[in-house]
Each structure stands twice: as structure tokens, then as C-alpha cells.
Amino acid sequence: MNDRVPELARPFAELLAMRPPVALGMPLPRLDGPDKVTGRARYAAEHPAGDLLYGVIVDTAAARGRIQRIDTGRAAAVPGVVDILTHENRPRMRSLDMFYKDMTAPVTGSPFKPLHDAEVHYSGQPVALVVATSFEAARHAATLVQVEVATEPHHTDLMAALPEAHDPSALRAGFKPPPEPRGDAEAAYAAAAVQVEAEFHHGAEHHNPMEMHAATVVYGRNRHLTIHDKTQGSQNVRWVVSRVFGLPKSRVTVKNQFVGGAFGAGLRPQHPVLLATMAALKLERSVRVVLTRQQMFFFGHRPETWQRVKLGAQADGQLTALMHDAVGATSRKEDYVEVVVNWSSQLYRCDNVRQGYKLAALDHYSPMDMRAPGAAHGVHAIEVAMDELAHRLHIDPLALRLKNYADHDYNEDLPFSSKELRACYHEGAQRFGWDARPQAPRSMREGRELVGWGMATGTWDALQMFARVHAVLQADGQLVLRSAASDIGTGTLTVMTQIGAASMGMAMEDVRFELGDSNLPVAPIEGGSSHVTTIGSAVQGVCERLQHKLWELARKQPNSPFATCRFHDVGFAQGTMYLRFERDVTVRLTDILAAAGLKELEEKYLMLPAVLKQKKYTRAVHSAVFCEVKVDEELGTVRVTRVVSAIAAGRIMNAQTARSQIIGGVVWGISQALHEETQADQQLGRFMNHDFAQYHVPVNADIHDIDVIFVDENDRIASRLGAKGVGEIGLVGVAAAICNAIHHATGRRILSLPMTPDKVMAPASPSYNA
Ligand code: MOS
């Protein structure tokens, strides 16, 4: 090595000039962008398989009852139809609930088992799978299947079910029941100088990622199943599929290299993958099942939720009483739980707090996590109530929040690991120009439109799970990182490559991150905005181990210039290792391997959260959202013309992909505020607007200026990277800011989402006390 070093050593500045070094935080475009926009990226339903069969699901309209008869005669006669699977002829699958539980499911309750028995639990339930040699034949035949159901009375009306709401029995990882009451909230409320009471209603929402749920099961040699599934966790799907069908894990490989959005819809393994596997096992052939867009509305949703908030305050704005109750819809089969009310008493300091959370069981499919589950509703309610309190007190809404700012988490009696929400308020307000806001509603007009400015706070957890990452530095200088992570469109592939490149001092093109395969080292589902804190930390950890190994190898070489240096005396840049105090002494990493006679250098890292340290803190991300709306009172239309979202989410790994995450969240917030709701016909017990003609999502014309600010935060308790995660926080508080802006524009307080034109035109809601 001694005689190699001089010829390879170059002035450090010369090396630097070759390529700008990759750094954490640097805005870098998506690596998978070109593949996605050119169609090279293959999604679950696009993977080829020889001799492929196509499965089309037949669902029932009945909301509750028992299947009496399924007449498949006409369907079976369609040329190309190979089989029609029903509960009567399906292959063997497990009966016990425990085999259907996945990494995210509630601990109690009975998960849905497709084609398991004659019971009908909800409208839209799959009752048969038509399998044919072409998609067209299967789809046509599916329309000919006749299903007779003996119906039983059903119940899908949340508001009617409120009196029978029950305490959630499900204890679920990550779920916290409301905190114990503090002080005497009722007495403090009664004695308060100013009171606000408001009831909120949020309709059900369906996830609707661009890619429909689908699975292609490739029936391979030795009866091995390679399953391309639309999922947020390949290992989660492998776990459930192998257990449900009693297969050894080694017989099942699940892949999800590209996922066209999911937002929580792909956390639990969904019935398309179970049905496709069922057919593949029975027919011993490859099978693909794709849901139609309409069928995307029949397997889980953000639950319809009722809330009541009561706030009492002194004349100076000091909160004296905070009461927050919620009832969320669940199914009759499972208790789906989320944290709805706890956020309000975590965001604001108040000595007298009482909160409650209950569930009402309806005859729908179980609700599912949807981006910022719980917070999307609970934070909305408190932030609208705070705005009304500010209005009644004639205090600026931002000043009221600063007055009641919580520097401590009084729910848990813990300090925050970091909380730069004040900086979000200040930087957001400054960027927006909040100072110029007139306090009285109906003060601003532009032509025929009323103009309003509103703001709200957002918060979400900073979570961390455990994961493994394996790294191989190859003789050709390529670094390969492997983990069974998912990229559901969030930029995971890009950010993990970037963390690897930045840690190792390598170029992006010299690092390859492999994800989306259940055979890769263990990784959690991509959910809860935790992939960067989890997988990202593991990437950084494994890179540091590799560096240590490289340093050990280099210093052992005869006459090595690194012989006497310590590990922290070396740095890594441009694919080389160098001496920090003598930068001209460098060696290529490939030459370290060559000199040691190695073809590759391997390292492994298991990222375990520092639980003992973390449990002494509350770890949360925060945001301040400011927005401008223009309201046409005669038409009831609302345009959100300007949004500033200031985010405190720890250290940002990639300014570009993180910004995209927040923009996506804000767009959804606008959508939640103004457009999205799946409405059930209570007589039929069925979600009726199950297509994009009737379930509205925003189009380009609905979206105007969105400005994202990341305030400085670096949280080494949340993760070794200092990151906290940015997926879900972009959504939280957006709808509240819009609601508050509509009030500022019109003087009308709209307490149910979405705020559609009929509600915008209606007189002020009677839910507020005078
Ligand atoms: Mo999400 S609701 O953490 O996929």
C-alpha cells in the first residue's frame, strides 16, 4: 500500500472540484423519477408472468346477512373462465383470527377473511373471484355471477350510534388512551370568563392512491410464490400470507419495489393479495388481481368522527378549562383506534383537562389509518375552537396560541425532546404577512370575493422503529445498501441513497439502495413518518461501521500513512479516506480493498431505538399553517389562494423531497377541507359516491401558492441523524387553518368537513353557544 498511496494521492481541492460532495439536507431530485414518468417503473399489476390468469372480484351490495346461494353457471360458461372461487370451493385457509393479524392490526377483534364463510359483514364485501385467461373475460363473467343474500338489519349511521358508543378494548402499539383528567374541568369551565363549545363532524374519507390495490402472484419453480403486491411493507404481507395459507416463509417472496401512493391503505395486507394467492394455490398458476377504482372504496377508510370541544378562558386569553371528547366509527368486527383528543392538551397548557374517546361499531369494513390518523381530526377540532376563542376574546389567534404555549408535555409530564413550534409561528407569520391581518371578520374584499386569513397549529409523533441494513462495498467502488424498506412515493429510495452517499463521502451514482423485497434485511412497514428515523439511522450506522473497517484495514498496511492515526482523525470524501489534519494524504476506498486482497467489504447494522433515553421525552413534530381564502358568498365557493406551512421536524435530510412531502400534505389538507367525503346511504348501508366523478379530489385549478418553511431543529433523541420525519405533519392543521380563514372572510363558522358550498352559504352553525 505504501507505494500505492503516493500515486493515488491528489490535492484534496482537486478531488473536490470533480463532483460536489453529497451532503445531508441537500435538495436532490428523485432517483426513481425518470423511471416513473417514462413508465419503466413496474407497479404490482404490471409485472409479467407466463401463463398468467386474471382474477376479478365479485362483491355484494348487501350490508349485512348470509349468503344463501351463489349461481356461477352463466359466468362459468364464458369462454376463457378457468374457475370461480367462493367460500364453498376455496382452498384451505386458516380460521383463527390470530393468523390474520399483521404488524399493524388491532390486538383485539376479528380481521376480515375473504371468501371465508357465508357471512356478509359490509356492503362491497368480496364474495367470489372469477379467474380467466384474460382480464376482459373475467370482468364480463364477474357481472354474470348471481349472489343471493338473506339480509339482516344493518347500522351505518354514526350520529345515530353515538349513545351506544363503547370504550375501546383494543390495545394497539402506538395507541395512547386519553390522559387522566387534571384539575376540575367542569367547574373551571363554569367559572370561565369566556366559554366556547363546539361539536364537529368529519365524514369518512377513502385513501385513493393513484395505484389501485393489486397483486400479481407468480407461481414459480418448486411451487415458490413471488408476490408483487401494493403494500407499505413486504415482510408484513409475507408474514400474513404465509400464516393464512399455512406456507413456510421460505415459499413466499413479496416485492413492492414501486408503490403508487398508499397513505395508510397499504399498511395492512389487503384482500387482493389473499385472493390472488388463494387462486394461485388452487390452480397452481400465476394469478393477478386488481381492484377497480370503485372497489377501492370498499376496504377501509378514515373513520367518520364526532367531536365536542369545550374551552374556558380568562379575559386575557389564559386557558382555564379544556374538554375534548370524540367518538370514532369502527366496524362490528374490530376496534380500530387512533389518538384523536390527546393532542389538544399536549399542544396547550391548561390546568383543568378532561378528555374522552369512544368507538361506535357500524356495519362497514374496519376503518384504517390514513395520513396522520387521529391528529387529522383531533387537531382540527382544537384549532378551530382556539380560533373561535380568540375571536370572542378579540385577541389575535396567533397571540392566543403563544399565550397558552406548552413548553412541557403535561399529558405525560415529560419534556419535549425538541419543540421549535415558536419558530414555526414566527417564521410562518412573517413569510405570510400575518401582522397586516385585520382582526374583524368580513374586513377584506376583492371584487365579488370575500378574503380571509386563518392559521392553525399542527402536530404529529416523531416515531422510530427497529430495522436492519446490510452494506457491501464492492471492489469497483459501488456501495450497495440493503433493507426491506418500502418507498410508497415518499422519496425513500433517494433519501436513503443520499444518507449513504453523504455518510461515506461518495457520489450518489456510486451508491445503490435496495428495498421493496421481503428477502432483504428486516424493516418495518413504511408508516407513521418513521422510515427516515428508522432506516435512515441504520444506513448511517452501517456506513460508520464500514468506515471503521476501512480505517482498520488501511492502518494495517505496511508503512501506511494512516498507521498511527485514530479513527476520528480520518475523513471520507470523493470515494477516498483522508487524514483530517493532512488532507493531501488520501487513499481510494477501492485501493484499501485491493491492498487487503478483498473483493468486497461487508457490514451489518441493527438499528434499535434508544428506548431508555427516548422514554424520558415526548417526541413530536410541529407545524404552523397560515392561509388565505377567497370566498364567493353567492356561489359558496372557496379558493385557497395562499398557504404557508412552517415545519419543525428535526433535521431535514433532503430539502427537495421533504418539501414535496409537505406540499402533498397541504394539497390533501385543502382536499379534506373542501372536497373529500364518502357518504353512506343509511338505508342501503353502502358508500354511494364510490368513484372519482362523485368523490372529489382537488385538481390543479384548486391548488395555488404553497410555501414551505423548515425551521431549524436537530433532535438527537428522536434519531441519531437528528431527523424526526416529515410525512404526515404536512396535512395536520391545514383544514383548520382554512376553516378559520373562511370564518375570517365571512363570519361563518363551519364545523363539519368538508366545507362544501351548501355549508358555506348556510347561516352560521348553531353548534356554538352564544
Ligand atoms: Mo401512514 S397512515 O403512517 O401510512
PDB file of N, CA and C in Angstrom, residues 22-96:
ATOM      1  N   VAL A  22     -21.969  15.065  -1.787  1.00  0.00           N
ATOM      2  CA  VAL A  22     -23.348  14.890  -1.337  1.00  0.00           C
ATOM      3  C   VAL A  22     -23.395  15.187   0.155  1.00  0.00           C
ATOM      4  N   ALA A  23     -24.364  15.988   0.564  1.00  0.00           N
ATOM      5  CA  ALA A  23     -24.491  16.308   1.979  1.00  0.00           C
ATOM      6  C   ALA A  23     -25.902  16.004   2.447  1.00  0.00           C
ATOM      7  N   LEU A  24     -26.051  15.755   3.727  1.00  0.00           N
ATOM      8  CA  LEU A  24     -27.376  15.614   4.313  1.00  0.00           C
ATOM      9  C   LEU A  24     -28.082  16.959   4.203  1.00  0.00           C
ATOM     10  N   GLY A  25     -29.325  16.925   3.848  1.00  0.00           N
ATOM     11  CA  GLY A  25     -30.105  18.149   3.746  1.00  0.00           C
ATOM     12  C   GLY A  25     -30.145  18.725   2.346  1.00  0.00           C
ATOM     13  N   MET A  26     -29.167  18.365   1.540  1.00  0.00           N
ATOM     14  CA  MET A  26     -29.057  18.904   0.188  1.00  0.00           C
ATOM     15  C   MET A  26     -30.315  18.571  -0.633  1.00  0.00           C
ATOM     16  N   PRO A  27     -30.857  19.534  -1.375  1.00  0.00           N
ATOM     17  CA  PRO A  27     -32.004  19.192  -2.221  1.00  0.00           C
ATOM     18  C   PRO A  27     -31.543  18.367  -3.416  1.00  0.00           C
ATOM     19  N   LEU A  28     -32.018  17.159  -3.520  1.00  0.00           N
ATOM     20  CA  LEU A  28     -31.666  16.303  -4.656  1.00  0.00           C
ATOM     21  C   LEU A  28     -32.958  15.731  -5.232  1.00  0.00           C
ATOM     22  N   PRO A  29     -33.038  15.669  -6.563  1.00  0.00           N
ATOM     23  CA  PRO A  29     -34.269  15.124  -7.167  1.00  0.00           C
ATOM     24  C   PRO A  29     -34.356  13.617  -6.977  1.00  0.00           C
ATOM     25  N   ARG A  30     -35.551  13.110  -7.153  1.00  0.00           N
ATOM     26  CA  ARG A  30     -35.804  11.681  -7.005  1.00  0.00           C
ATOM     27  C   ARG A  30     -35.016  10.854  -7.999  1.00  0.00           C
ATOM     28  N   LEU A  31     -34.370   9.821  -7.509  1.00  0.00           N
ATOM     29  CA  LEU A  31     -33.643   8.902  -8.389  1.00  0.00           C
ATOM     30  C   LEU A  31     -34.602   8.096  -9.259  1.00  0.00           C
ATOM     31  N   ASP A  32     -35.788   7.817  -8.744  1.00  0.00           N
ATOM     32  CA  ASP A  32     -36.738   6.981  -9.485  1.00  0.00           C
ATOM     33  C   ASP A  32     -37.683   7.814 -10.346  1.00  0.00           C
ATOM     34  N   GLY A  33     -37.473   9.132 -10.350  1.00  0.00           N
ATOM     35  CA  GLY A  33     -38.355   9.999 -11.136  1.00  0.00           C
ATOM     36  C   GLY A  33     -38.413   9.624 -12.606  1.00  0.00           C
ATOM     37  N   PRO A  34     -37.246   9.539 -13.292  1.00  0.00           N
ATOM     38  CA  PRO A  34     -37.286   9.180 -14.724  1.00  0.00           C
ATOM     39  C   PRO A  34     -37.982   7.840 -14.981  1.00  0.00           C
ATOM     40  N   ASP A  35     -37.723   6.829 -14.129  1.00  0.00           N
ATOM     41  CA  ASP A  35     -38.379   5.534 -14.322  1.00  0.00           C
ATOM     42  C   ASP A  35     -39.898   5.660 -14.182  1.00  0.00           C
ATOM     43  N   LYS A  36     -40.313   6.506 -13.261  1.00  0.00           N
ATOM     44  CA  LYS A  36     -41.753   6.619 -13.021  1.00  0.00           C
ATOM     45  C   LYS A  36     -42.448   7.381 -14.151  1.00  0.00           C
ATOM     46  N   VAL A  37     -41.850   8.481 -14.598  1.00  0.00           N
ATOM     47  CA  VAL A  37     -42.563   9.260 -15.613  1.00  0.00           C
ATOM     48  C   VAL A  37     -42.453   8.643 -17.006  1.00  0.00           C
ATOM     49  N   THR A  38     -41.477   7.760 -17.224  1.00  0.00           N
ATOM     50  CA  THR A  38     -41.389   7.122 -18.532  1.00  0.00           C
ATOM     51  C   THR A  38     -42.092   5.776 -18.552  1.00  0.00           C
ATOM     52  N   GLY A  39     -42.599   5.331 -17.417  1.00  0.00           N
ATOM     53  CA  GLY A  39     -43.333   4.066 -17.397  1.00  0.00           C
ATOM     54  C   GLY A  39     -42.438   2.847 -17.244  1.00  0.00           C
ATOM     55  N   ARG A  40     -41.146   3.067 -17.040  1.00  0.00           N
ATOM     56  CA  ARG A  40     -40.254   1.911 -16.842  1.00  0.00           C
ATOM     57  C   ARG A  40     -40.477   1.260 -15.483  1.00  0.00           C
ATOM     58  N   ALA A  41     -40.884   2.067 -14.518  1.00  0.00           N
ATOM     59  CA  ALA A  41     -41.132   1.520 -13.176  1.00  0.00           C
ATOM     60  C   ALA A  41     -42.341   0.597 -13.239  1.00  0.00           C
ATOM     61  N   ARG A  42     -42.200  -0.599 -12.695  1.00  0.00           N
ATOM     62  CA  ARG A  42     -43.314  -1.553 -12.733  1.00  0.00           C
ATOM     63  C   ARG A  42     -44.013  -1.583 -11.386  1.00  0.00           C
ATOM     64  N   TYR A  43     -45.307  -1.405 -11.425  1.00  0.00           N
ATOM     65  CA  TYR A  43     -46.122  -1.490 -10.217  1.00  0.00           C
ATOM     66  C   TYR A  43     -46.708  -2.905 -10.100  1.00  0.00           C
ATOM     67  N   ALA A  44     -47.397  -3.139  -8.991  1.00  0.00           N
ATOM     68  CA  ALA A  44     -47.798  -4.517  -8.642  1.00  0.00           C
ATOM     69  C   ALA A  44     -48.525  -5.243  -9.781  1.00  0.00           C
ATOM     70  N   ALA A  45     -49.385  -4.527 -10.499  1.00  0.00           N
ATOM     71  CA  ALA A  45     -50.190  -5.190 -11.528  1.00  0.00           C
ATOM     72  C   ALA A  45     -49.495  -5.197 -12.883  1.00  0.00           C
ATOM     73  N   GLU A  46     -48.240  -4.785 -12.931  1.00  0.00           N
ATOM     74  CA  GLU A  46     -47.567  -4.648 -14.230  1.00  0.00           C
ATOM     75  C   GLU A  46     -46.452  -5.661 -14.429  1.00  0.00           C
ATOM     76  N   HIS A  47     -46.253  -6.518 -13.449  1.00  0.00           N
ATOM     77  CA  HIS A  47     -45.167  -7.485 -13.593  1.00  0.00           C
ATOM     78  C   HIS A  47     -45.624  -8.650 -14.469  1.00  0.00           C
ATOM     79  N   PRO A  48     -44.806  -9.004 -15.438  1.00  0.00           N
ATOM     80  CA  PRO A  48     -45.207 -10.078 -16.340  1.00  0.00           C
ATOM     81  C   PRO A  48     -45.059 -11.443 -15.665  1.00  0.00           C
ATOM     82  N   ALA A  49     -45.876 -12.383 -16.108  1.00  0.00           N
ATOM     83  CA  ALA A  49     -45.758 -13.765 -15.637  1.00  0.00           C
ATOM     84  C   ALA A  49     -46.277 -14.654 -16.750  1.00  0.00           C
ATOM     85  N   GLY A  50     -45.593 -15.760 -16.979  1.00  0.00           N
ATOM     86  CA  GLY A  50     -46.025 -16.681 -18.028  1.00  0.00           C
ATOM     87  C   GLY A  50     -47.347 -17.330 -17.647  1.00  0.00           C
ATOM     88  N   ASP A  51     -48.235 -17.517 -18.660  1.00  0.00           N
ATOM     89  CA  ASP A  51     -49.448 -18.276 -18.413  1.00  0.00           C
ATOM     90  C   ASP A  51     -50.309 -17.638 -17.319  1.00  0.00           C
ATOM     91  N   LEU A  52     -50.347 -16.314 -17.343  1.00  0.00           N
ATOM     92  CA  LEU A  52     -50.989 -15.566 -16.254  1.00  0.00           C
ATOM     93  C   LEU A  52     -52.511 -15.647 -16.326  1.00  0.00           C
ATOM     94  N   LEU A  53     -53.131 -15.828 -15.186  1.00  0.00           N
ATOM     95  CA  LEU A  53     -54.589 -15.765 -15.072  1.00  0.00           C
ATOM     96  C   LEU A  53     -54.995 -14.461 -14.399  1.00  0.00           C
ATOM     97  N   TYR A  54     -56.216 -14.017 -14.729  1.00  0.00           N
ATOM     98  CA  TYR A  54     -56.706 -12.740 -14.214  1.00  0.00           C
ATOM     99  C   TYR A  54     -57.910 -12.983 -13.320  1.00  0.00           C
ATOM    100  N   GLY A  55     -57.811 -12.475 -12.111  1.00  0.00           N
ATOM    101  CA  GLY A  55     -58.927 -12.628 -11.175  1.00  0.00           C
ATOM    102  C   GLY A  55     -59.690 -11.319 -11.040  1.00  0.00           C
ATOM    103  N   VAL A  56     -61.006 -11.406 -11.133  1.00  0.00           N
ATOM    104  CA  VAL A  56     -61.852 -10.220 -10.923  1.00  0.00           C
ATOM    105  C   VAL A  56     -62.810 -10.513  -9.781  1.00  0.00           C
ATOM    106  N   ILE A  57     -62.905  -9.555  -8.878  1.00  0.00           N
ATOM    107  CA  ILE A  57     -63.679  -9.746  -7.652  1.00  0.00           C
ATOM    108  C   ILE A  57     -65.155  -9.418  -7.883  1.00  0.00           C
ATOM    109  N   VAL A  58     -66.003 -10.318  -7.381  1.00  0.00           N
ATOM    110  CA  VAL A  58     -67.442 -10.045  -7.346  1.00  0.00           C
ATOM    111  C   VAL A  58     -67.754  -9.604  -5.919  1.00  0.00           C
ATOM    112  N   ASP A  59     -68.381  -8.441  -5.782  1.00  0.00           N
ATOM    113  CA  ASP A  59     -68.731  -8.031  -4.423  1.00  0.00           C
ATOM    114  C   ASP A  59     -70.240  -7.939  -4.270  1.00  0.00           C
ATOM    115  N   THR A  60     -70.669  -7.921  -3.019  1.00  0.00           N
ATOM    116  CA  THR A  60     -72.104  -7.886  -2.771  1.00  0.00           C
ATOM    117  C   THR A  60     -72.514  -6.497  -2.292  1.00  0.00           C
ATOM    118  N   ALA A  61     -73.733  -6.122  -2.649  1.00  0.00           N
ATOM    119  CA  ALA A  61     -74.234  -4.813  -2.233  1.00  0.00           C
ATOM    120  C   ALA A  61     -74.823  -4.865  -0.824  1.00  0.00           C
ATOM    121  N   ALA A  62     -75.265  -6.039  -0.401  1.00  0.00           N
ATOM    122  CA  ALA A  62     -75.911  -6.151   0.910  1.00  0.00           C
ATOM    123  C   ALA A  62     -74.945  -5.739   2.012  1.00  0.00           C
ATOM    124  N   ALA A  63     -75.459  -5.075   3.041  1.00  0.00           N
ATOM    125  CA  ALA A  63     -74.590  -4.574   4.103  1.00  0.00           C
ATOM    126  C   ALA A  63     -74.407  -5.590   5.223  1.00  0.00           C
ATOM    127  N   ARG A  64     -75.365  -6.505   5.370  1.00  0.00           N
ATOM    128  CA  ARG A  64     -75.238  -7.482   6.446  1.00  0.00           C
ATOM    129  C   ARG A  64     -76.165  -8.657   6.165  1.00  0.00           C
ATOM    130  N   GLY A  65     -75.697  -9.847   6.438  1.00  0.00           N
ATOM    131  CA  GLY A  65     -76.555 -11.012   6.239  1.00  0.00           C
ATOM    132  C   GLY A  65     -75.747 -12.268   5.980  1.00  0.00           C
ATOM    133  N   ARG A  66     -76.421 -13.227   5.305  1.00  0.00           N
ATOM    134  CA  ARG A  66     -75.764 -14.500   4.993  1.00  0.00           C
ATOM    135  C   ARG A  66     -75.996 -14.838   3.538  1.00  0.00           C
ATOM    136  N   ILE A  67     -74.934 -15.300   2.902  1.00  0.00           N
ATOM    137  CA  ILE A  67     -75.073 -15.725   1.511  1.00  0.00           C
ATOM    138  C   ILE A  67     -75.899 -17.008   1.491  1.00  0.00           C
ATOM    139  N   GLN A  68     -76.986 -17.003   0.696  1.00  0.00           N
ATOM    140  CA  GLN A  68     -77.831 -18.195   0.566  1.00  0.00           C
ATOM    141  C   GLN A  68     -77.376 -19.062  -0.591  1.00  0.00           C
ATOM    142  N   ARG A  69     -77.011 -18.392  -1.678  1.00  0.00           N
ATOM    143  CA  ARG A  69     -76.717 -19.138  -2.893  1.00  0.00           C
ATOM    144  C   ARG A  69     -75.840 -18.275  -3.787  1.00  0.00           C
ATOM    145  N   ILE A  70     -74.871 -18.863  -4.427  1.00  0.00           N
ATOM    146  CA  ILE A  70     -74.112 -18.163  -5.453  1.00  0.00           C
ATOM    147  C   ILE A  70     -74.253 -18.967  -6.737  1.00  0.00           C
ATOM    148  N   ASP A  71     -74.884 -18.379  -7.729  1.00  0.00           N
ATOM    149  CA  ASP A  71     -75.098 -19.062  -9.000  1.00  0.00           C
ATOM    150  C   ASP A  71     -73.995 -18.635  -9.976  1.00  0.00           C
ATOM    151  N   THR A  72     -73.106 -19.560 -10.256  1.00  0.00           N
ATOM    152  CA  THR A  72     -71.957 -19.235 -11.106  1.00  0.00           C
ATOM    153  C   THR A  72     -72.101 -19.830 -12.514  1.00  0.00           C
ATOM    154  N   GLY A  73     -73.267 -20.435 -12.794  1.00  0.00           N
ATOM    155  CA  GLY A  73     -73.452 -21.173 -14.054  1.00  0.00           C
ATOM    156  C   GLY A  73     -73.171 -20.329 -15.298  1.00  0.00           C
ATOM    157  N   ARG A  74     -73.815 -19.185 -15.404  1.00  0.00           N
ATOM    158  CA  ARG A  74     -73.644 -18.365 -16.608  1.00  0.00           C
ATOM    159  C   ARG A  74     -72.222 -17.832 -16.711  1.00  0.00           C
ATOM    160  N   ALA A  75     -71.657 -17.484 -15.559  1.00  0.00           N
ATOM    161  CA  ALA A  75     -70.287 -16.946 -15.573  1.00  0.00           C
ATOM    162  C   ALA A  75     -69.293 -18.016 -16.016  1.00  0.00           C
ATOM    163  N   ALA A  76     -69.495 -19.226 -15.533  1.00  0.00           N
ATOM    164  CA  ALA A  76     -68.560 -20.318 -15.840  1.00  0.00           C
ATOM    165  C   ALA A  76     -68.585 -20.667 -17.328  1.00  0.00           C
ATOM    166  N   ALA A  77     -69.704 -20.340 -17.992  1.00  0.00           N
ATOM    167  CA  ALA A  77     -69.840 -20.679 -19.413  1.00  0.00           C
ATOM    168  C   ALA A  77     -69.119 -19.688 -20.325  1.00  0.00           C
ATOM    169  N   VAL A  78     -68.649 -18.569 -19.764  1.00  0.00           N
ATOM    170  CA  VAL A  78     -67.951 -17.570 -20.589  1.00  0.00           C
ATOM    171  C   VAL A  78     -66.602 -18.153 -21.032  1.00  0.00           C
ATOM    172  N   PRO A  79     -66.320 -18.134 -22.350  1.00  0.00           N
ATOM    173  CA  PRO A  79     -65.043 -18.685 -22.816  1.00  0.00           C
ATOM    174  C   PRO A  79     -63.870 -18.002 -22.123  1.00  0.00           C
ATOM    175  N   GLY A  80     -62.942 -18.801 -21.664  1.00  0.00           N
ATOM    176  CA  GLY A  80     -61.761 -18.247 -21.005  1.00  0.00           C
ATOM    177  C   GLY A  80     -61.825 -18.345 -19.491  1.00  0.00           C
ATOM    178  N   VAL A  81     -63.031 -18.527 -18.953  1.00  0.00           N
ATOM    179  CA  VAL A  81     -63.139 -18.625 -17.496  1.00  0.00           C
ATOM    180  C   VAL A  81     -62.574 -19.982 -17.045  1.00  0.00           C
ATOM    181  N   VAL A  82     -61.682 -19.939 -16.075  1.00  0.00           N
ATOM    182  CA  VAL A  82     -60.990 -21.134 -15.603  1.00  0.00           C
ATOM    183  C   VAL A  82     -61.604 -21.647 -14.305  1.00  0.00           C
ATOM    184  N   ASP A  83     -61.991 -20.709 -13.456  1.00  0.00           N
ATOM    185  CA  ASP A  83     -62.537 -21.122 -12.165  1.00  0.00           C
ATOM    186  C   ASP A  83     -63.271 -19.936 -11.543  1.00  0.00           C
ATOM    187  N   ILE A  84     -64.180 -20.248 -10.644  1.00  0.00           N
ATOM    188  CA  ILE A  84     -64.844 -19.197  -9.869  1.00  0.00           C
ATOM    189  C   ILE A  84     -64.756 -19.612  -8.410  1.00  0.00           C
ATOM    190  N   LEU A  85     -63.980 -18.867  -7.668  1.00  0.00           N
ATOM    191  CA  LEU A  85     -63.770 -19.225  -6.266  1.00  0.00           C
ATOM    192  C   LEU A  85     -64.816 -18.551  -5.392  1.00  0.00           C
ATOM    193  N   THR A  86     -65.371 -19.323  -4.476  1.00  0.00           N
ATOM    194  CA  THR A  86     -66.299 -18.779  -3.488  1.00  0.00           C
ATOM    195  C   THR A  86     -65.931 -19.393  -2.131  1.00  0.00           C
ATOM    196  N   HIS A  87     -66.701 -19.029  -1.102  1.00  0.00           N
ATOM    197  CA  HIS A  87     -66.410 -19.609   0.213  1.00  0.00           C
ATOM    198  C   HIS A  87     -66.651 -21.120   0.210  1.00  0.00           C
ATOM    199  N   GLU A  88     -67.399 -21.604  -0.789  1.00  0.00           N
ATOM    200  CA  GLU A  88     -67.726 -23.036  -0.803  1.00  0.00           C
ATOM    201  C   GLU A  88     -66.633 -23.895  -1.429  1.00  0.00           C
ATOM    202  N   ASN A  89     -65.845 -23.326  -2.330  1.00  0.00           N
ATOM    203  CA  ASN A  89     -64.874 -24.176  -3.037  1.00  0.00           C
ATOM    204  C   ASN A  89     -63.432 -23.674  -2.919  1.00  0.00           C
ATOM    205  N   ARG A  90     -63.219 -22.688  -2.095  1.00  0.00           N
ATOM    206  CA  ARG A  90     -61.862 -22.144  -1.943  1.00  0.00           C
ATOM    207  C   ARG A  90     -60.933 -23.197  -1.342  1.00  0.00           C
ATOM    208  N   PRO A  91     -59.623 -23.015  -1.556  1.00  0.00           N
ATOM    209  CA  PRO A  91     -58.684 -23.929  -0.901  1.00  0.00           C
ATOM    210  C   PRO A  91     -58.649 -23.672   0.606  1.00  0.00           C
ATOM    211  N   ARG A  92     -57.967 -24.550   1.288  1.00  0.00           N
ATOM    212  CA  ARG A  92     -57.884 -24.471   2.738  1.00  0.00           C
ATOM    213  C   ARG A  92     -57.198 -23.174   3.180  1.00  0.00           C
ATOM    214  N   MET A  93     -57.791 -22.500   4.111  1.00  0.00           N
ATOM    215  CA  MET A  93     -57.126 -21.362   4.748  1.00  0.00           C
ATOM    216  C   MET A  93     -57.482 -21.362   6.221  1.00  0.00           C
ATOM    217  N   ARG A  94     -56.664 -20.687   7.010  1.00  0.00           N
ATOM    218  CA  ARG A  94     -56.856 -20.739   8.458  1.00  0.00           C
ATOM    219  C   ARG A  94     -58.165 -20.077   8.864  1.00  0.00           C
ATOM    220  N   SER A  95     -58.703 -20.557   9.990  1.00  0.00           N
ATOM    221  CA  SER A  95     -59.940 -19.988  10.514  1.00  0.00           C
ATOM    222  C   SER A  95     -59.696 -19.026  11.664  1.00  0.00           C
ATOM    223  N   LEU A  96     -58.647 -19.276  12.437  1.00  0.00           N
ATOM    224  CA  LEU A  96     -58.446 -18.462  13.644  1.00  0.00           C
ATOM    225  C   LEU A  96     -57.978 -17.057  13.300  1.00  0.00           C
TER     226      LEU A  96
END
